[in-house]
PDB file of C-alpha atoms and ligand atoms in Angstrom:
ATOM      1  CA  MET C 212      -0.037   0.020   0.020  1.00 62.00           C
ATOM      2  CA  ASP C 213       1.036   3.530  -0.686  1.00 61.00           C
ATOM      3  CA  ALA C 214      -0.929   5.975   1.315  1.00 57.00           C
ATOM      4  CA  ASP C 215       0.639   9.073  -0.146  1.00 64.00           C
ATOM      5  CA  THR C 216      -0.614   8.252  -3.626  1.00 66.00           C
ATOM      6  CA  GLY C 217      -3.739   6.527  -2.168  1.00 71.00           C
ATOM      7  CA  ILE C 218      -3.119   3.267  -4.069  1.00 80.00           C
ATOM      8  CA  VAL C 219      -3.458  -0.227  -2.369  1.00 82.00           C
ATOM      9  CA  ARG C 220      -2.871  -3.636  -3.843  1.00 84.00           C
ATOM     10  CA  ASP C 221      -5.087  -6.497  -2.603  1.00 82.00           C
ATOM     11  CA  HIS C 222      -4.297 -10.063  -2.021  1.00 82.00           C
ATOM     12  CA  LEU C 223      -5.334 -10.919  -5.492  1.00 91.00           C
ATOM     13  CA  GLY C 224      -2.941  -8.423  -7.085  1.00 92.00           C
ATOM     14  CA  ASP C 225      -5.719  -5.884  -8.099  1.00 92.00           C
ATOM     15  CA  THR C 226      -4.891  -2.213  -7.549  1.00 91.00           C
ATOM     16  CA  HIS C 227      -7.478   0.148  -6.046  1.00 86.00           C
ATOM     17  CA  HIS C 228      -7.249   4.045  -5.849  1.00 85.00           C
ATOM     18  CA  GLY C 229      -8.783   6.173  -3.042  1.00 83.00           C
ATOM     19  CA  ASP C 230      -8.343   8.990  -0.530  1.00 83.00           C
ATOM     20  CA  ALA C 231      -7.716   6.570   2.310  1.00 84.00           C
ATOM     21  CA  VAL C 232      -7.138   2.861   2.826  1.00 86.00           C
ATOM     22  CA  VAL C 233      -9.426   1.200   5.503  1.00 89.00           C
ATOM     23  CA  ILE C 234      -8.476  -2.523   6.335  1.00 90.00           C
ATOM     24  CA  CYS C 235     -11.254  -4.544   7.814  1.00 93.00           C
ATOM     25  CA  PRO C 236      -9.872  -8.005   8.557  1.00 93.00           C
ATOM     26  CA  GLY C 237     -12.624  -9.329  10.806  1.00 96.00           C
ATOM     27  CA  ALA C 238     -11.327 -12.140  12.953  1.00 96.00           C
ATOM     28  CA  GLU C 239      -8.204 -12.694  10.965  1.00 94.00           C
ATOM     29  CA  HIS C 240      -6.015 -11.135  13.671  1.00 93.00           C
ATOM     30  CA  SER C 241      -2.804 -12.501  12.101  1.00 90.00           C
ATOM     31  CA  ILE C 242      -2.867  -9.712   9.344  1.00 84.00           C
ATOM     32  CA  LEU C 243       0.151  -7.572   9.138  1.00 78.00           C
ATOM     33  CA  GLY C 244       2.075  -9.963  11.394  1.00 79.00           C
ATOM     34  CA  GLY C 245      -0.595  -9.909  14.154  1.00 78.00           C
ATOM     35  CA  LYS C 246       1.113  -7.118  16.300  1.00 80.00           C
ATOM     36  CA  ALA C 247      -1.688  -4.371  15.805  1.00 80.00           C
ATOM     37  CA  LEU C 248      -4.532  -6.806  16.864  1.00 87.00           C
ATOM     38  CA  SER C 249      -2.797  -8.741  19.597  1.00 87.00           C
ATOM     39  CA  GLY C 250      -5.022  -7.363  22.413  1.00 90.00           C
ATOM     40  CA  LEU C 251      -8.373  -8.737  20.683  1.00 94.00           C
ATOM     41  CA  HIS C 252     -10.266 -11.961  21.306  1.00 94.00           C
ATOM     42  CA  ARG C 253     -11.949 -14.284  18.947  1.00 97.00           C
ATOM     43  CA  CYS C 254     -15.440 -15.805  19.499  1.00 97.00           C
ATOM     44  CA  ARG C 255     -16.883 -18.688  17.900  1.00 98.00           C
ATOM     45  CA  LEU C 256     -20.809 -19.021  17.669  1.00 98.00           C
ATOM     46  CA  GLN C 257     -23.063 -21.788  16.538  1.00 98.00           C
ATOM     47  CA  MET C 258     -26.386 -20.847  14.843  1.00 98.00           C
ATOM     48  CA  MET C 259     -29.227 -22.557  12.906  1.00 98.00           C
ATOM     49  CA  GLN C 260     -32.193 -21.911  10.744  1.00 98.00           C
ATOM     50  CA  THR C 261     -35.430 -23.848  10.450  1.00 98.00           C
ATOM     51  CA  ALA C 262     -38.044 -24.369   7.701  1.00 98.00           C
ATOM     52  CA  PRO C 263     -40.936 -21.842   7.722  1.00 98.00           C
ATOM     53  CA  LEU C 264     -43.000 -21.750  10.868  1.00 98.00           C
ATOM     54  CA  ASP C 265     -46.773 -21.883  10.191  1.00 95.00           C
ATOM     55  CA  ILE C 266     -47.457 -18.747  12.235  1.00 96.00           C
ATOM     56  CA  PRO C 267     -46.146 -15.364  11.993  1.00 97.00           C
ATOM     57  CA  LEU C 268     -43.627 -14.376  14.741  1.00 97.00           C
ATOM     58  CA  ARG C 269     -43.805 -10.621  14.885  1.00 95.00           C
ATOM     59  CA  THR C 270     -41.111  -9.802  17.310  1.00 96.00           C
ATOM     60  CA  ALA C 271     -37.576 -10.989  17.999  1.00 96.00           C
ATOM     61  CA  LEU C 272     -36.998 -13.209  20.913  1.00 96.00           C
ATOM     62  CA  ALA C 273     -34.173 -13.313  23.464  1.00 95.00           C
ATOM     63  CA  ASP C 274     -34.233 -15.221  26.666  1.00 96.00           C
ATOM     64  CA  GLY C 275     -32.936 -14.205  30.060  1.00 95.00           C
ATOM     65  CA  ASP C 276     -29.436 -15.412  29.474  1.00 96.00           C
ATOM     66  CA  SER C 277     -29.042 -12.473  27.098  1.00 94.00           C
ATOM     67  CA  LEU C 278     -28.753 -10.284  30.175  1.00 95.00           C
ATOM     68  CA  ARG C 279     -25.443 -12.139  30.979  1.00 93.00           C
ATOM     69  CA  TYR C 280     -23.510 -11.070  27.986  1.00 86.00           C
ATOM     70  CA  TYR C 281     -24.128  -7.601  26.613  1.00 82.00           C
ATOM     71  CA  PRO C 282     -22.591  -4.422  28.041  1.00 79.00           C
ATOM     72  CA  VAL C 283     -25.881  -2.656  27.917  1.00 84.00           C
ATOM     73  CA  PHE C 284     -27.082  -4.857  30.633  1.00 90.00           C
ATOM     74  CA  ASP C 285     -24.103  -4.374  32.893  1.00 89.00           C
ATOM     75  CA  VAL C 286     -26.057  -2.741  35.660  1.00 94.00           C
ATOM     76  CA  PRO C 287     -25.710  -3.263  39.473  1.00 95.00           C
ATOM     77  CA  ALA C 288     -28.676  -5.671  39.345  1.00 94.00           C
ATOM     78  CA  ARG C 289     -26.993  -8.076  37.061  1.00 95.00           C
ATOM     79  CA  LYS C 290     -25.184  -9.596  40.030  1.00 94.00           C
ATOM     80  CA  ASN C 291     -28.668 -10.915  41.280  1.00 95.00           C
ATOM     81  CA  LEU C 292     -29.143 -13.142  38.324  1.00 95.00           C
ATOM     82  CA  PRO C 293     -29.425 -16.781  39.316  1.00 95.00           C
ATOM     83  CA  ALA C 294     -26.531 -19.001  38.476  1.00 96.00           C
ATOM     84  CA  PRO C 295     -26.562 -20.042  34.871  1.00 96.00           C
ATOM     85  CA  SER C 296     -27.976 -23.524  34.062  1.00 95.00           C
ATOM     86  CA  PRO C 297     -25.171 -26.184  33.133  1.00 95.00           C
ATOM     87  CA  ALA C 298     -26.086 -25.719  29.448  1.00 95.00           C
ATOM     88  CA  THR C 299     -25.667 -21.825  29.611  1.00 96.00           C
ATOM     89  CA  ASP C 300     -22.473 -22.498  31.615  1.00 96.00           C
ATOM     90  CA  ARG C 301     -20.998 -24.859  29.165  1.00 96.00           C
ATOM     91  CA  TRP C 302     -21.964 -23.275  25.931  1.00 96.00           C
ATOM     92  CA  ARG C 303     -22.154 -19.681  27.247  1.00 96.00           C
ATOM     93  CA  MET C 304     -25.535 -19.635  25.331  1.00 97.00           C
ATOM     94  CA  GLN C 305     -28.678 -17.552  25.014  1.00 97.00           C
ATOM     95  CA  LEU C 306     -31.651 -18.029  22.904  1.00 98.00           C
ATOM     96  CA  LEU C 307     -32.015 -15.467  20.104  1.00 97.00           C
ATOM     97  CA  CYS C 308     -34.707 -16.023  17.655  1.00 98.00           C
ATOM     98  CA  VAL C 309     -36.130 -14.073  14.683  1.00 98.00           C
ATOM     99  CA  GLN C 310     -38.371 -15.016  11.874  1.00 98.00           C
ATOM    100  CA  ARG C 311     -37.121 -14.497   8.194  1.00 97.00           C
ATOM    101  CA  ALA C 312     -39.189 -13.284   5.382  1.00 97.00           C
ATOM    102  CA  ASP C 313     -39.861 -16.821   4.154  1.00 97.00           C
ATOM    103  CA  GLY C 314     -41.247 -17.721   7.782  1.00 98.00           C
ATOM    104  CA  GLY C 315     -38.086 -19.682   8.818  1.00 98.00           C
ATOM    105  CA  LEU C 316     -36.581 -19.037  12.145  1.00 98.00           C
ATOM    106  CA  THR C 317     -32.883 -17.958  12.587  1.00 98.00           C
ATOM    107  CA  ILE C 318     -31.793 -19.115  16.114  1.00 98.00           C
ATOM    108  CA  GLY C 319     -28.654 -18.741  18.092  1.00 97.00           C
ATOM    109  CA  ASP C 320     -26.239 -18.752  19.734  1.00 96.00           C
ATOM    110  CA  THR C 321     -23.299 -20.115  21.699  1.00 97.00           C
ATOM    111  CA  HIS C 322     -19.962 -18.448  22.473  1.00 96.00           C
ATOM    112  CA  ALA C 323     -16.675 -20.249  22.557  1.00 97.00           C
ATOM    113  CA  TYR C 324     -13.498 -18.440  23.254  1.00 95.00           C
ATOM    114  CA  ASP C 325     -10.846 -21.359  23.679  1.00 96.00           C
ATOM    115  CA  GLU C 326      -8.701 -21.832  20.697  1.00 95.00           C
ATOM    116  CA  PRO C 327      -8.065 -23.725  18.607  1.00 96.00           C
ATOM    117  CA  PHE C 328     -11.859 -23.723  17.949  1.00 97.00           C
ATOM    118  CA  ASP C 329     -13.521 -27.085  17.019  1.00 95.00           C
ATOM    119  CA  VAL C 330     -14.202 -27.796  13.243  1.00 95.00           C
ATOM    120  CA  GLY C 331     -17.455 -29.312  13.860  1.00 96.00           C
ATOM    121  CA  VAL C 332     -20.785 -28.055  15.374  1.00 97.00           C
ATOM    122  CA  ALA C 333     -22.037 -29.651  18.445  1.00 96.00           C
ATOM    123  CA  GLU C 334     -25.515 -31.163  18.380  1.00 97.00           C
ATOM    124  CA  GLU C 335     -26.073 -30.813  22.190  1.00 96.00           C
ATOM    125  CA  ALA C 336     -26.029 -27.095  21.792  1.00 97.00           C
ATOM    126  CA  TYR C 337     -28.734 -27.187  18.946  1.00 98.00           C
ATOM    127  CA  ASP C 338     -31.017 -29.601  20.973  1.00 97.00           C
ATOM    128  CA  GLU C 339     -30.705 -26.965  23.839  1.00 97.00           C
ATOM    129  CA  LEU C 340     -31.514 -23.976  21.551  1.00 98.00           C
ATOM    130  CA  ARG C 341     -34.425 -25.758  19.832  1.00 98.00           C
ATOM    131  CA  GLY C 342     -35.890 -26.907  23.247  1.00 97.00           C
ATOM    132  CA  ARG C 343     -35.788 -23.268  24.671  1.00 97.00           C
ATOM    133  CA  ALA C 344     -37.462 -21.958  21.470  1.00 97.00           C
ATOM    134  CA  GLU C 345     -40.144 -24.601  21.652  1.00 97.00           C
ATOM    135  CA  ARG C 346     -40.862 -23.815  25.313  1.00 97.00           C
ATOM    136  CA  ILE C 347     -41.363 -20.006  24.564  1.00 96.00           C
ATOM    137  CA  LEU C 348     -43.314 -20.523  21.430  1.00 96.00           C
ATOM    138  CA  GLY C 349     -45.417 -23.386  23.009  1.00 96.00           C
ATOM    139  CA  ARG C 350     -45.146 -25.372  19.789  1.00 96.00           C
ATOM    140  CA  THR C 351     -42.761 -27.779  17.954  1.00 97.00           C
ATOM    141  CA  ILE C 352     -40.613 -25.746  15.602  1.00 97.00           C
ATOM    142  CA  PRO C 353     -39.921 -26.905  12.019  1.00 98.00           C
ATOM    143  CA  LYS C 354     -36.949 -29.125  11.056  1.00 98.00           C
ATOM    144  CA  THR C 355     -33.554 -27.302  10.894  1.00 98.00           C
ATOM    145  CA  VAL C 356     -32.523 -26.578   7.377  1.00 98.00           C
ATOM    146  CA  THR C 357     -29.146 -25.007   8.026  1.00 98.00           C
ATOM    147  CA  ARG C 358     -26.584 -24.992  10.744  1.00 98.00           C
ATOM    148  CA  TRP C 359     -23.394 -22.923  10.733  1.00 98.00           C
ATOM    149  CA  ALA C 360     -20.734 -21.454  12.920  1.00 98.00           C
ATOM    150  CA  GLY C 361     -18.888 -18.243  12.557  1.00 97.00           C
ATOM    151  CA  VAL C 362     -16.152 -16.315  14.285  1.00 98.00           C
ATOM    152  CA  TYR C 363     -15.967 -12.564  15.144  1.00 97.00           C
ATOM    153  CA  SER C 364     -13.286 -10.393  16.667  1.00 97.00           C
ATOM    154  CA  GLN C 365     -14.059  -8.879  19.928  1.00 94.00           C
ATOM    155  CA  GLN C 366     -12.491  -6.416  22.285  1.00 92.00           C
ATOM    156  CA  PRO C 367     -11.604  -7.287  25.846  1.00 89.00           C
ATOM    157  CA  GLU C 368     -13.874  -5.997  28.631  1.00 82.00           C
ATOM    158  CA  PRO C 369     -14.562  -3.327  29.533  1.00 81.00           C
ATOM    159  CA  VAL C 370     -15.247  -2.381  25.958  1.00 82.00           C
ATOM    160  CA  ALA C 371     -13.871   1.254  25.410  1.00 82.00           C
ATOM    161  CA  ALA C 372     -15.399   1.989  21.990  1.00 86.00           C
ATOM    162  CA  VAL C 373     -17.703   0.080  19.557  1.00 89.00           C
ATOM    163  CA  GLU C 374     -14.772  -0.779  17.230  1.00 93.00           C
ATOM    164  CA  SER C 375     -11.021  -1.210  17.694  1.00 93.00           C
ATOM    165  CA  ARG C 376      -9.372   1.426  15.406  1.00 92.00           C
ATOM    166  CA  HIS C 377      -5.648   1.794  14.551  1.00 90.00           C
ATOM    167  CA  VAL C 378      -4.039   4.373  12.262  1.00 88.00           C
ATOM    168  CA  LEU C 379      -1.214   2.195  10.718  1.00 85.00           C
ATOM    169  CA  THR C 380       0.275   5.231   8.935  1.00 82.00           C
ATOM    170  CA  ALA C 381      -1.131   8.411   7.486  1.00 81.00           C
ATOM    171  CA  GLY C 382      -4.256   7.510   5.566  1.00 82.00           C
ATOM    172  CA  VAL C 383      -4.125   3.806   6.414  1.00 85.00           C
ATOM    173  CA  HIS C 384      -6.656   2.600   9.102  1.00 89.00           C
ATOM    174  CA  LEU C 385      -7.306  -0.810  10.585  1.00 92.00           C
ATOM    175  CA  ILE C 386     -10.739  -1.401  11.988  1.00 95.00           C
ATOM    176  CA  THR C 387     -12.257  -4.508  13.460  1.00 96.00           C
ATOM    177  CA  GLY C 388     -13.400  -5.860  17.184  1.00 95.00           C
ATOM    178  CA  LEU C 389     -17.087  -4.953  16.710  1.00 95.00           C
ATOM    179  CA  GLY C 390     -18.097  -8.336  18.354  1.00 93.00           C
ATOM    180  CA  GLY C 391     -21.580  -9.451  18.021  1.00 90.00           C
ATOM    181  CA  ARG C 392     -22.795  -6.058  17.004  1.00 89.00           C
ATOM    182  CA  GLY C 393     -20.928  -5.396  13.730  1.00 94.00           C
ATOM    183  CA  MET C 394     -23.993  -5.765  11.497  1.00 94.00           C
ATOM    184  CA  THR C 395     -25.972  -3.478  13.454  1.00 93.00           C
ATOM    185  CA  ALA C 396     -23.140  -0.987  14.335  1.00 93.00           C
ATOM    186  CA  SER C 397     -21.217  -0.856  11.205  1.00 94.00           C
ATOM    187  CA  PRO C 398     -23.059   2.344   9.672  1.00 95.00           C
ATOM    188  CA  ALA C 399     -21.993   4.212  12.722  1.00 93.00           C
ATOM    189  CA  VAL C 400     -18.445   3.089  12.470  1.00 93.00           C
ATOM    190  CA  ALA C 401     -18.292   4.079   8.832  1.00 92.00           C
ATOM    191  CA  GLU C 402     -19.854   7.440   9.538  1.00 91.00           C
ATOM    192  CA  LYS C 403     -16.850   8.228  12.081  1.00 87.00           C
ATOM    193  CA  GLN C 404     -14.333   7.421   9.322  1.00 79.00           C
ATOM    194  CA  PRO C 405     -12.411  10.459   8.224  1.00 74.00           C
ATOM    195  CA  ARG C 406     -11.554  10.605   4.601  1.00 67.00           C
ATOM    196  CA  ARG C 407      -7.941  11.415   5.232  1.00 60.00           C
ATOM    197  CA  SER C 408      -5.796  11.561   8.362  1.00 49.00           C
TER     198      SER C 408
HETATM  199  C1  FAD N 556     -22.607 -16.431  13.938  1.00 90.75           C
HETATM  200  C2  FAD N 556     -22.829 -14.846  13.990  1.00 90.75           C
HETATM  201  C3  FAD N 556     -23.893 -14.164  14.329  1.00 90.75           C
HETATM  202  C4  FAD N 556     -23.914 -12.726  14.456  1.00 90.75           C
HETATM  203  N1  FAD N 556     -25.039 -12.131  14.593  1.00 90.75           N
HETATM  204  C5  FAD N 556     -25.045 -10.722  14.614  1.00 90.75           C
HETATM  205  C6  FAD N 556     -26.137 -10.046  14.765  1.00 90.75           C
HETATM  206  O1  FAD N 556     -27.222 -10.547  14.948  1.00 90.75           O
HETATM  207  N2  FAD N 556     -26.086  -8.676  14.781  1.00 90.75           N
HETATM  208  C7  FAD N 556     -24.991  -8.053  14.626  1.00 90.75           C
HETATM  209  O2  FAD N 556     -25.006  -6.773  14.572  1.00 90.75           O
HETATM  210  N3  FAD N 556     -23.881  -8.622  14.444  1.00 90.75           N
HETATM  211  C8  FAD N 556     -23.786 -10.125  14.576  1.00 90.75           C
HETATM  212  N4  FAD N 556     -22.666 -10.647  14.371  1.00 90.75           N
HETATM  213  C9  FAD N 556     -21.409  -9.938  14.239  1.00 90.75           C
HETATM  214  C10 FAD N 556     -20.992  -9.305  12.795  1.00 90.75           C
HETATM  215  O3  FAD N 556     -21.188 -10.365  11.941  1.00 90.75           O
HETATM  216  C11 FAD N 556     -19.580  -8.888  12.956  1.00 90.75           C
HETATM  217  O4  FAD N 556     -19.515  -8.013  13.974  1.00 90.75           O
HETATM  218  C12 FAD N 556     -19.196  -8.270  11.698  1.00 90.75           C
HETATM  219  O5  FAD N 556     -19.496  -9.178  10.490  1.00 90.75           O
HETATM  220  C13 FAD N 556     -17.799  -7.599  11.654  1.00 90.75           C
HETATM  221  O6  FAD N 556     -17.649  -7.031  10.292  1.00 90.75           O
HETATM  222  P1  FAD N 556     -16.231  -6.839   9.802  1.00 90.75           P
HETATM  223  O7  FAD N 556     -16.293  -6.156   8.446  1.00 90.75           O
HETATM  224  O8  FAD N 556     -15.385  -6.123  10.893  1.00 90.75           O
HETATM  225  O9  FAD N 556     -15.660  -8.356   9.672  1.00 90.75           O
HETATM  226  P2  FAD N 556     -16.081  -9.510   8.748  1.00 90.75           P
HETATM  227  O10 FAD N 556     -17.625  -9.555   8.526  1.00 90.75           O
HETATM  228  O11 FAD N 556     -15.579 -10.695   9.544  1.00 90.75           O
HETATM  229  O12 FAD N 556     -15.302  -9.333   7.341  1.00 90.75           O
HETATM  230  C14 FAD N 556     -13.993  -9.423   7.233  1.00 90.75           C
HETATM  231  C15 FAD N 556     -13.599  -9.910   5.928  1.00 90.75           C
HETATM  232  O13 FAD N 556     -12.326  -9.737   5.638  1.00 90.75           O
HETATM  233  C16 FAD N 556     -11.789 -11.018   5.093  1.00 90.75           C
HETATM  234  N5  FAD N 556     -10.260 -10.983   5.011  1.00 90.75           N
HETATM  235  C17 FAD N 556      -9.562 -11.141   6.227  1.00 90.75           C
HETATM  236  N6  FAD N 556      -8.287 -11.145   5.965  1.00 90.75           N
HETATM  237  C18 FAD N 556      -8.297 -10.867   4.651  1.00 90.75           C
HETATM  238  C19 FAD N 556      -6.990 -11.036   3.714  1.00 90.75           C
HETATM  239  N7  FAD N 556      -5.728 -10.975   4.251  1.00 90.75           N
HETATM  240  N8  FAD N 556      -7.194 -10.716   2.408  1.00 90.75           N
HETATM  241  C20 FAD N 556      -8.520 -10.731   1.915  1.00 90.75           C
HETATM  242  N9  FAD N 556      -9.636 -10.835   2.759  1.00 90.75           N
HETATM  243  C21 FAD N 556      -9.448 -11.041   4.078  1.00 90.75           C
HETATM  244  C22 FAD N 556     -12.548 -12.147   5.656  1.00 90.75           C
HETATM  245  O14 FAD N 556     -12.633 -13.267   4.887  1.00 90.75           O
HETATM  246  C23 FAD N 556     -13.869 -11.447   5.702  1.00 90.75           C
HETATM  247  O15 FAD N 556     -14.704 -11.684   4.597  1.00 90.75           O
HETATM  248  C24 FAD N 556     -22.620 -12.125  14.246  1.00 90.75           C
HETATM  249  C25 FAD N 556     -21.419 -12.826  13.960  1.00 90.75           C
HETATM  250  C26 FAD N 556     -21.539 -14.170  13.831  1.00 90.75           C
HETATM  251  C27 FAD N 556     -20.121 -14.993  13.510  1.00 90.75           C
END
């Protein structure tokens, strides 16, 4: 990359021109030798999607275990939560459930931090998530059509900013560490990005 001339060459050898270079490597912390991102963690999650449910689910669902994980719930009363169930403890899980346009349910998720991560996905975690969704909805949910796992980059607690941002050299920025909020928060992160600095 050449910040002065605004030219960058990607891993496929293609050249791009611009006012600034913004590198967003996600959970690929080894980029540039790994030094800039050595303070970040990686988190692996399991999720699933079902065939269409026969009724509309007009709201997104989250069970009480969600209160354990998100900084927004880090209030004094959080210490009064009961001890987590063995499944929650083991998989650091919560139920999140939202209906897609076709009626299917996207359901998550687990949180694993110990690397190396498993290659496979654990059926026990899916059984637990399915059971929780069925208890809340009061009905059997449709068969699973897709299972997947993904990894995101996360900052250590307490999180100082939404993203982890580094200026590598003038005009060259490295941004990652958005954790489980990157899809939601990315417009705000992009808006903060100066064209040149
Ligand atoms: C299972 C799961 C569920 C999630 N659910 C939600 C949710 O409900 N709401 C929400 O807001 N967020 C959610 N997130 C988090 C969100 O997906 C991330 O915060 C967001 O994707 C981070 O965006 P990013 O651009 O920083 O990184 P990424 O989306 O990881 O993109 C980085 C890209 O850079 C590529 N890359 C890395 N190194 C190189 C290289 N050297 N050369 C070329 N390409 C490279 C990677 O392959 C990848 O495509 C979830 C994440 C996971 C894994």
